[in-house]
Structures are given as structure tokens and as C-alpha cells.
Coordinates of C-alpha atoms and ligand atoms in Angstrom, one line a residue:
M1 CA -7.7 13.5 -8.3
N2 CA -9.5 10.1 -8.5
E3 CA -12.9 8.8 -7.0
V4 CA -12.3 5.5 -5.2
I5 CA -14.8 3.7 -2.9
L6 CA -13.1 3.4 0.5
I7 CA -13.8 0.4 2.5
R8 CA -13.4 0.5 6.3
F9 CA -13.6 -2.6 8.7
N10 CA -13.6 -3.0 12.6
E11 CA -13.7 -6.0 14.4
I12 CA -11.0 -7.9 12.1
H13 CA -8.7 -5.6 13.5
L14 CA -8.6 -7.1 17.1
K15 CA -7.9 -10.2 15.4
G16 CA -3.8 -9.8 16.8
G17 CA -1.8 -12.6 15.1
N18 CA -4.7 -13.9 12.7
K19 CA -5.6 -10.3 11.4
H20 CA -3.9 -11.2 8.2
Y21 CA -6.0 -14.2 7.6
F22 CA -9.2 -12.7 8.5
L23 CA -8.4 -9.8 6.0
K24 CA -7.4 -12.3 3.4
L25 CA -10.8 -13.9 3.6
L26 CA -12.3 -10.5 3.7
I27 CA -10.6 -9.5 0.2
N28 CA -12.0 -12.7 -1.3
N29 CA -15.1 -12.0 -0.2
I30 CA -15.2 -8.7 -1.9
R31 CA -13.5 -10.1 -5.0
H32 CA -16.1 -12.7 -5.1
A33 CA -19.2 -10.0 -4.2
L34 CA -18.2 -7.8 -7.4
S35 CA -17.1 -10.7 -9.9
G36 CA -18.9 -9.6 -12.8
I37 CA -18.2 -5.7 -12.2
D38 CA -15.5 -4.5 -14.0
C39 CA -13.1 -2.4 -11.3
K40 CA -10.1 -3.4 -9.4
I41 CA -9.4 -4.0 -5.6
E42 CA -6.5 -2.7 -3.9
N43 CA -5.6 -3.3 -0.3
I44 CA -4.1 -0.7 1.5
Q45 CA -3.0 -0.9 5.2
N46 CA -6.2 -1.5 7.2
R47 CA -8.5 -0.1 4.0
V48 CA -9.4 -1.5 0.8
L49 CA -10.1 0.4 -2.2
V50 CA -12.2 -0.4 -5.4
R51 CA -11.3 1.8 -8.2
G52 CA -12.0 1.9 -12.1
Y53 CA -15.7 1.1 -11.7
D54 CA -18.6 2.8 -13.5
D55 CA -21.5 2.5 -11.4
A56 CA -20.8 3.3 -7.7
D57 CA -24.4 2.4 -6.0
E58 CA -24.1 -0.6 -7.5
I59 CA -20.9 -1.7 -5.7
V60 CA -22.1 -0.4 -2.5
E61 CA -25.0 -1.7 -2.4
K62 CA -23.1 -5.4 -2.7
L63 CA -20.4 -4.6 -0.7
K64 CA -22.9 -4.0 2.4
F65 CA -23.6 -7.4 3.0
V66 CA -20.0 -8.8 2.5
F67 CA -19.6 -9.6 6.4
G68 CA -16.2 -7.8 8.1
V69 CA -17.2 -4.9 6.3
H70 CA -18.0 -1.9 8.7
S71 CA -18.7 1.0 6.3
I72 CA -18.6 2.2 2.4
S73 CA -17.7 5.5 1.4
K74 CA -17.4 7.3 -1.9
A75 CA -14.1 9.2 -1.7
A76 CA -11.9 11.5 -3.5
E77 CA -8.5 10.3 -3.6
V78 CA -5.6 13.4 -3.6
N79 CA -1.8 13.2 -2.5
N80 CA -1.2 14.0 1.0
S81 CA -0.7 17.9 0.6
E82 CA -2.1 20.6 2.4
E83 CA -2.9 22.2 -1.1
E84 CA -4.3 19.4 -2.4
I85 CA -6.9 18.8 0.0
V86 CA -7.8 22.3 0.8
N87 CA -8.5 22.5 -3.3
F88 CA -10.7 19.7 -3.0
V89 CA -12.3 20.7 0.5
K90 CA -13.0 24.4 -1.0
N91 CA -15.5 23.0 -4.1
I92 CA -17.5 20.7 -1.4
T93 CA -21.5 21.9 -1.6
I94 CA -23.4 21.1 1.4
S95 CA -26.2 22.4 3.6
G96 CA -27.0 22.4 7.1
S97 CA -24.8 21.4 10.2
F98 CA -21.4 19.6 9.5
K99 CA -18.0 19.3 11.1
C100 CA -14.6 18.2 9.5
Q101 CA -12.9 15.4 11.0
V102 CA -9.1 14.6 10.0
N103 CA -7.3 11.2 11.1
R104 CA -3.7 11.8 10.4
A105 CA -2.0 7.9 10.2
D106 CA 0.8 9.8 8.2
K107 CA 2.4 11.3 10.9
A108 CA 4.9 13.2 8.3
F109 CA 1.8 15.4 7.5
P110 CA 2.9 18.5 9.2
I111 CA -0.5 19.8 10.7
K112 CA -1.9 18.2 13.8
S113 CA -5.3 16.8 13.1
N114 CA -7.3 19.3 15.0
E115 CA -5.9 22.1 14.0
F116 CA -6.4 21.0 10.2
A117 CA -9.8 19.9 10.9
A118 CA -10.7 23.4 12.0
K119 CA -9.1 25.0 9.2
L120 CA -11.1 23.1 6.5
G121 CA -13.9 23.4 8.7
E122 CA -14.0 27.5 8.2
I123 CA -13.5 27.3 4.5
V124 CA -16.5 24.9 4.1
L125 CA -18.5 27.6 6.5
N126 CA -17.1 30.2 4.2
N127 CA -18.0 28.6 1.2
N128 CA -21.2 27.5 2.1
S129 CA -23.6 30.3 3.5
K130 CA -26.6 27.7 4.4
S131 CA -23.9 25.3 6.8
Y132 CA -22.6 25.7 10.3
V133 CA -21.0 24.0 12.2
D134 CA -22.0 21.1 14.6
V135 CA -19.5 19.0 16.3
R136 CA -21.9 17.0 18.1
Q137 CA -24.3 16.0 16.2
P138 CA -23.6 17.1 12.8
N139 CA -25.8 16.0 9.8
T140 CA -22.9 15.7 7.6
V141 CA -19.2 14.5 8.9
I142 CA -16.6 15.7 6.3
N143 CA -13.8 13.0 6.5
V144 CA -10.3 13.4 5.8
D145 CA -8.2 10.3 6.1
I146 CA -4.6 11.1 5.4
R147 CA -2.8 7.4 5.0
E148 CA 0.2 6.4 5.0
T149 CA 0.8 5.5 2.0
G150 CA 0.9 9.1 0.6
K151 CA -2.6 9.2 -0.4
T152 CA -5.7 11.2 1.1
Y153 CA -9.5 10.2 1.1
I154 CA -12.2 12.8 1.4
F155 CA -16.1 11.8 2.0
Y156 CA -18.7 12.7 3.3
H157 CA -21.6 10.0 2.4
T158 CA -20.7 6.7 4.2
T159 CA -22.9 3.6 4.0
Y160 CA -22.9 0.9 7.2
A161 CA -22.4 -2.6 6.4
Y162 CA -23.3 -4.9 9.0
S163 CA -19.6 -5.5 10.2
G164 CA -19.0 -9.0 11.9
L165 CA -16.4 -11.5 10.8
P166 CA -16.1 -12.5 7.1
L167 CA -17.7 -15.6 5.8
G168 CA -15.3 -18.7 6.2
E169 CA -14.0 -20.9 3.4
H170 CA -15.8 -23.7 4.6
R171 CA -19.4 -24.3 4.6
D172 CA -19.7 -25.5 8.3
G173 CA -23.2 -24.7 9.3
L174 CA -26.3 -26.7 8.2
L175 CA -29.3 -23.9 8.3
L176 CA -32.7 -25.4 8.8
L177 CA -34.4 -23.4 6.5
S178 CA -38.7 -23.3 6.4
G179 CA -41.0 -21.1 4.3
G180 CA -41.6 -18.6 7.6
I181 CA -40.1 -15.6 8.2
D182 CA -37.7 -16.7 11.1
S183 CA -35.1 -19.3 9.6
P184 CA -33.7 -16.9 6.6
V185 CA -33.0 -14.1 9.2
A186 CA -31.2 -16.8 12.0
G187 CA -28.8 -17.9 8.7
F188 CA -28.3 -14.2 7.9
C189 CA -27.3 -13.6 11.9
M190 CA -24.8 -16.4 11.7
A191 CA -23.2 -15.8 8.5
K192 CA -22.5 -12.2 10.0
R193 CA -20.4 -14.0 12.5
G194 CA -18.4 -15.6 9.5
L195 CA -20.3 -18.7 9.6
R196 CA -20.6 -20.3 6.1
Q197 CA -23.8 -22.4 5.6
D198 CA -26.1 -24.9 3.2
I199 CA -29.5 -25.4 3.7
L200 CA -31.7 -27.8 4.9
H201 CA -35.7 -28.2 3.9
F202 CA -38.6 -30.5 4.8
D203 CA -41.4 -31.0 2.9
S204 CA -44.2 -32.8 3.3
F205 CA -45.6 -33.8 -0.3
P206 CA -48.5 -34.0 -1.3
Y207 CA -49.9 -32.3 1.9
T208 CA -47.4 -29.4 1.0
S209 CA -47.7 -28.1 -2.4
T210 CA -44.7 -27.8 -5.0
Q211 CA -45.6 -23.8 -5.0
A212 CA -44.7 -24.3 -1.2
K213 CA -41.2 -25.8 -1.7
Q214 CA -40.5 -23.5 -4.8
K215 CA -40.7 -20.5 -2.3
V216 CA -38.6 -22.4 0.0
V217 CA -35.9 -22.7 -3.3
D218 CA -36.8 -18.5 -4.1
I219 CA -36.2 -17.6 -0.2
A220 CA -32.8 -19.8 -0.5
K221 CA -32.1 -18.6 -3.5
S222 CA -32.0 -14.8 -2.3
I223 CA -29.8 -15.9 0.7
K224 CA -27.5 -17.9 -0.9
D225 CA -24.7 -15.1 -1.3
K226 CA -25.2 -13.5 1.7
I227 CA -24.9 -16.8 3.7
G228 CA -22.7 -18.3 1.5
A229 CA -24.5 -21.5 0.6
K230 CA -24.1 -23.5 -2.6
Y231 CA -26.5 -26.5 -1.5
M232 CA -30.1 -27.1 -0.5
Y233 CA -31.2 -30.5 0.7
V234 CA -34.8 -31.2 0.7
C235 CA -36.7 -34.4 2.4
S236 CA -40.3 -35.3 3.0
M237 CA -41.3 -35.8 6.3
T238 CA -44.6 -36.9 5.0
K239 CA -44.5 -40.9 5.8
M240 CA -43.1 -39.9 9.7
Q241 CA -45.4 -37.2 9.9
E242 CA -48.3 -39.7 8.8
E243 CA -47.2 -42.1 11.7
F244 CA -47.0 -39.9 14.3
H245 CA -50.5 -38.8 13.5
V246 CA -51.8 -42.3 13.5
N247 CA -50.2 -44.0 16.4
C248 CA -48.6 -41.2 19.0
K249 CA -50.5 -38.7 21.2
T250 CA -51.6 -35.8 19.2
E251 CA -50.2 -33.3 21.2
F252 CA -46.2 -34.3 20.6
A253 CA -47.0 -33.8 16.8
I254 CA -44.9 -30.6 16.9
N255 CA -42.3 -32.1 19.3
L256 CA -41.7 -35.3 17.4
L257 CA -41.2 -33.7 14.1
R258 CA -38.7 -31.1 15.7
R259 CA -36.8 -34.0 17.2
A260 CA -36.8 -35.9 14.0
M261 CA -35.7 -32.9 11.7
I262 CA -32.8 -32.4 14.1
R263 CA -32.1 -36.6 13.9
V264 CA -32.0 -36.0 9.7
A265 CA -30.0 -32.9 10.2
N266 CA -27.7 -35.1 12.6
A267 CA -27.3 -37.5 9.3
V268 CA -27.1 -34.6 6.9
C269 CA -23.9 -33.0 9.0
K270 CA -22.3 -36.4 9.0
Q271 CA -22.5 -37.5 6.0
Y272 CA -21.4 -33.9 4.7
G273 CA -19.0 -32.6 7.2
Y274 CA -21.2 -29.9 8.3
K275 CA -20.3 -28.8 12.2
T276 CA -23.3 -27.0 13.6
I277 CA -26.9 -26.9 13.5
I278 CA -28.7 -23.5 12.8
T279 CA -32.4 -22.6 13.4
G280 CA -34.9 -19.7 13.8
E281 CA -36.2 -20.5 17.1
S282 CA -37.0 -17.9 19.7
L283 CA -37.8 -18.6 23.2
G284 CA -41.4 -18.7 23.9
Q285 CA -42.7 -17.9 20.3
V286 CA -44.9 -20.9 19.8
A287 CA -44.9 -24.5 22.1
S288 CA -42.3 -26.1 20.2
Q289 CA -40.0 -23.1 21.3
T290 CA -40.0 -23.3 25.4
I291 CA -37.1 -24.5 26.9
E292 CA -39.1 -27.7 27.6
S293 CA -39.5 -28.0 24.1
L294 CA -35.8 -26.8 23.4
T295 CA -34.4 -29.4 25.7
S296 CA -36.6 -32.4 24.1
T297 CA -34.9 -31.7 20.8
N298 CA -31.8 -30.8 21.5
S299 CA -31.6 -34.1 23.6
V300 CA -31.2 -35.5 20.0
A301 CA -28.8 -33.2 18.8
E302 CA -25.0 -34.9 17.9
Y303 CA -24.2 -31.4 17.1
P304 CA -24.5 -27.9 18.7
V305 CA -27.6 -26.4 17.5
L306 CA -27.2 -22.3 17.0
R307 CA -30.5 -20.4 17.7
P308 CA -29.3 -16.8 16.7
L309 CA -33.1 -15.5 17.2
I310 CA -33.6 -17.1 20.6
S311 CA -33.6 -13.5 22.4
F312 CA -35.2 -11.2 19.5
N313 CA -38.8 -10.1 19.0
K314 CA -41.0 -11.0 16.4
D315 CA -40.8 -6.9 15.3
E316 CA -37.0 -7.4 15.4
I317 CA -37.0 -10.3 13.4
I318 CA -39.4 -9.0 10.7
S319 CA -37.4 -5.7 10.2
L320 CA -34.2 -7.6 9.7
A321 CA -36.2 -9.8 7.4
K322 CA -37.1 -6.8 5.2
E323 CA -33.4 -5.3 5.3
I324 CA -32.3 -8.7 4.0
G325 CA -35.0 -9.2 1.4
T326 CA -36.6 -12.1 2.1
Y327 CA -39.8 -11.0 4.3
D328 CA -42.1 -10.2 1.0
I329 CA -41.3 -14.2 -0.3
S330 CA -41.5 -15.1 3.4
I331 CA -45.1 -14.1 3.8
L332 CA -46.3 -15.7 0.5
P333 CA -49.5 -18.0 1.8
Y334 CA -48.2 -21.2 1.0
E335 CA -48.3 -24.2 3.9
D336 CA -45.7 -25.3 5.7
C337 CA -45.2 -29.1 7.0
C338 CA -45.6 -27.7 10.2
T339 CA -48.9 -26.8 9.9
V340 CA -49.8 -30.4 8.0
F341 CA -51.6 -32.2 11.1
L342 CA -51.2 -29.5 13.4
P343 CA -52.1 -30.3 16.6
R344 CA -54.9 -28.0 18.5
N345 CA -53.3 -28.3 21.9
P346 CA -49.6 -29.0 21.4
I347 CA -47.8 -30.0 24.2
I348 CA -46.0 -26.8 25.9
K349 CA -43.4 -28.7 28.5
P350 CA -42.7 -32.1 26.7
K351 CA -41.1 -34.5 29.0
V352 CA -37.8 -36.3 27.0
E353 CA -38.9 -39.7 28.1
D354 CA -42.2 -38.9 26.8
A355 CA -40.8 -38.2 23.5
V356 CA -39.1 -41.4 23.9
R357 CA -42.2 -43.4 24.7
E358 CA -44.3 -41.9 21.9
E359 CA -41.3 -42.1 19.1
A360 CA -41.5 -46.2 20.7
K361 CA -44.6 -46.5 19.7
I362 CA -43.5 -46.4 15.8
N363 CA -40.8 -48.3 13.4
Y364 CA -38.8 -45.1 14.1
A365 CA -35.0 -46.4 12.8
E366 CA -36.5 -47.4 9.7
L367 CA -39.1 -44.4 9.2
L368 CA -35.9 -42.2 9.7
Q369 CA -33.3 -43.6 7.2
A370 CA -36.2 -43.6 4.5
V371 CA -36.0 -40.1 4.9
I372 CA -32.1 -39.8 5.0
N373 CA -32.1 -42.0 1.7
N374 CA -34.7 -39.7 0.0
I375 CA -32.3 -36.4 0.3
E376 CA -32.8 -34.3 -2.8
I377 CA -29.7 -32.2 -3.5
I378 CA -30.4 -28.7 -5.1
N379 CA -27.3 -26.8 -6.5
L380 CA -28.1 -23.4 -5.7
D381 CA -26.0 -22.0 -8.1
E382 CA -27.7 -23.5 -11.0
Ligands
ATP1 P1 -42.6 -18.7 11.2 O1 -42.4 -18.9 12.8 O2 -41.7 -17.1 11.0 O3 -43.8 -19.4 10.8 P2 -40.4 -20.4 11.5 O4 -39.5 -20.4 10.3 O5 -39.8 -19.8 12.5 O6 -41.2 -19.5 10.4 P3 -41.4 -22.4 13.0 O7 -42.3 -23.2 13.3 O8 -41.3 -21.2 14.3 O9 -41.1 -21.5 11.9 O10 -40.0 -23.2 13.5 C1 -38.8 -23.2 14.4 C2 -37.6 -23.2 13.1 O11 -37.6 -24.8 13.0 C3 -37.8 -23.0 12.1 O12 -37.3 -21.6 12.0 C4 -36.8 -23.6 11.1 O13 -34.9 -23.4 11.8 C5 -37.0 -24.9 11.5 N1 -37.9 -25.1 10.7 C6 -39.5 -25.2 10.7 N2 -39.9 -26.1 9.6 C7 -39.2 -26.4 9.0 C8 -38.8 -27.0 7.6 N3 -40.2 -27.3 7.1 N4 -38.0 -27.3 7.2 C9 -36.9 -26.8 7.5 N5 -36.7 -26.4 8.8 C10 -37.6 -26.1 9.7
MG2 MG1 -40.9 -19.2 14.3

């Protein structure tokens, strides 16, 4: 008997002719996630196996965040032999409700799934006085996966990952990352759909501190592997914000800042080949996230703006932020560029033409170009 880790996936099965492409991506991403750990990765039909490791828990924890992976189980590997399977099942110790589930991918195996599950269930029951069968809502499911390869995998602890699609090869997305709770979660949600992203952050130094910037770098580093990021672009909005503050209507400050952010993002996309912009906006969360405000920012976008949190409630975002490990950094109390020059009554339903009129009051093109010319690039791997 060998111990292995059995990895299962789901959506990839729906990919028809493209299945092999997605599977290759997934396996590459699994290899990348486990690089540095001594183990062997094996692709068997419709499953991936990891073997020859020391610490299973460390591997399971890493695989949990590889998108495309549906579930991960530490499993016993035996031959497709009734005797070997029964011998293993005889030694399982459990208590409470359980059921046995047999998946017979190897049709040459002589006993039908249901019949074999009943037989194995009886063995478990006889050997575990505190266990009982519950086929509807068992505490433990003992899975017996009889594969076409001649090997059977028996497992009864499963960790569920996030499913979705494997991160693509190219970094196609540009995530607008603030120091708040929402934007890292937005990046995570798009990565779950296979979108690899780099990061763009705006600061307003010296109104925002170097600690505030460091906090965002820390968030970026904590999500970089999950979203497949390599670079973080940082640029300063200070001069533009000062000009808005002095020359434009106060209630437009955030609206004008958001439009400027998108224009800088357009330029970064154009220069470095990103195809889409991602934000952590959620409908109605604040004045800058009403339909009218989103219309105003969309009207300057030259790339699709993806807002995966648009329908999320704040508590849903917070619980995901905790799961992915960004929450504790996000709540550190440093100021953000949006809080600098914050108007007391920001406009809730800005009209595009009004924003355009406000922008005409300053030397917009020159200010924007200065922001774009002074972008700092941070390699997150260093
Ligand atoms: P929270 O709402 O939790 O304070 P947030 O990140 O959502 O944090 P908002 O002010 O709601 O902050 O901003 C909406 C979106 O705009 C963010 O999710 C982010 O994508 C983008 N954004 C805001 N500020 C910045 C910034 N300083 N740099 C880059 N993107 C930003
Ligand atoms: Mg927000």
C-alpha cells in the first residue's frame, strides 16, 4: 500500500476539445505551487496524484489555492483487487455516521459499485462499534475509487479547493489594488476564473505615508501566488488630486480621481499588454459605486472593467478576505489616496458631461502624462 494525495477537478471535464490544454495548465500550476517540496506529480486519467512527500498537510494547504482543483484527499493506493481493498477497509477506524461510496471506472472489476459499497460498509460497521450507516448525511464518506490504471484509491478525508479554471499562462489582467479589504478579494475572484493579473496601486505621497504604501506591497505579496502576479506598478496621484482640490467642485473629487485611475490603467494596459482592468467595487457600497458613478468611470475605460464583487455584501467580502489571508493586513489603519481630500458630500449621481467640464478646468493631459511617466515598477518576486 502506498500513501498518495489524490487531486480531483471538475470544470475542466466540461472543456471538450480544449480539455487537454486546461489540464496541462493545471498540472503546470500544481508543479509551480509545489516547487521546492520534494515530491512526484503524476497525471493519471481524470486525476492527478502526488507521491513521495514527507508532509501531506503542507501539500494540501498549497493545492487548496490552485484554481481548477476541486478537491484533495490523502488516499491509500492499492491494486484493483477485492482482497487488497477489503484488507485496507478492515483497518479503518471511525466513529459516528458513515457511508461507503464506490466509483468503478475500471469496468473489468468484477463487483458492481453498489454491491461492493454495501459489502465494504458491513465490514466497517463490524469493526467499529461506535459507527452507524447514514447514506443521506454521513459524517464520513469512505470513497473507493477503482481506476482504469489498475490502481484503487481509498480515502475518507477531503479538503475542498476553490474549483474554477487554472490560471492562464499570460498576465492578462491589471488589478487596481488599494489598501482596503475589497480589492485583493476581487483579484482572488478573477484568478478563480483563470485570469492571471499584475497589480496597479496609486498613492498620494506625502499625504499618504510610506507605511501605507508598504501595507499595499505586503497585501500584494500575500496574494501574488494566488493571482499569478509578478509586477506591481505604483504611481502617485498627488499632483492631480491637488489640482482637483484647488480647481474643481469638491463633490467631484472622488469621481474625478476614479476616472484618472482608469485612464492611468488604460495607459499601463496599452504599454504592457494587459487586456482588462479589475476593481473591488460593489454596487451601492459608497457614493463612487452607484450605477451613475460606474457609468462615469466606464466612460473613460478603453478596456473591459471587471468588478467581480459587484453583487457581494460587505460581510461576504470580509469572510473571503479572511479565508485568503488578506483581511488582517487590510485592516491596518493607514490612510489611502481616496481618503485624502475626501469631500464631505461626494456626488452620488455624477453626470459624465459634468465630470468632463470639471476636468477641463485643469491642465489634464499634461498632469496625466506626468503620472504615467513616473510609474515605479516593483518586482514582487524580489
Ligand atoms: P474598502 O472599500 O474595503 O475600503 P476598497 O479597496 O474597495 O476598500 P474603495 O474606495 O471602495 O476601496 O475603492 C473601490 C475600488 O477602486 C477598489 O476596490 C480598487 O479596485 C480601486 N482603488 C481604490 N483606491 C485605490 C488605490 N489607491 N490604488 C489602486 N486602486 C484603488
Ligand atoms: Mg470598496
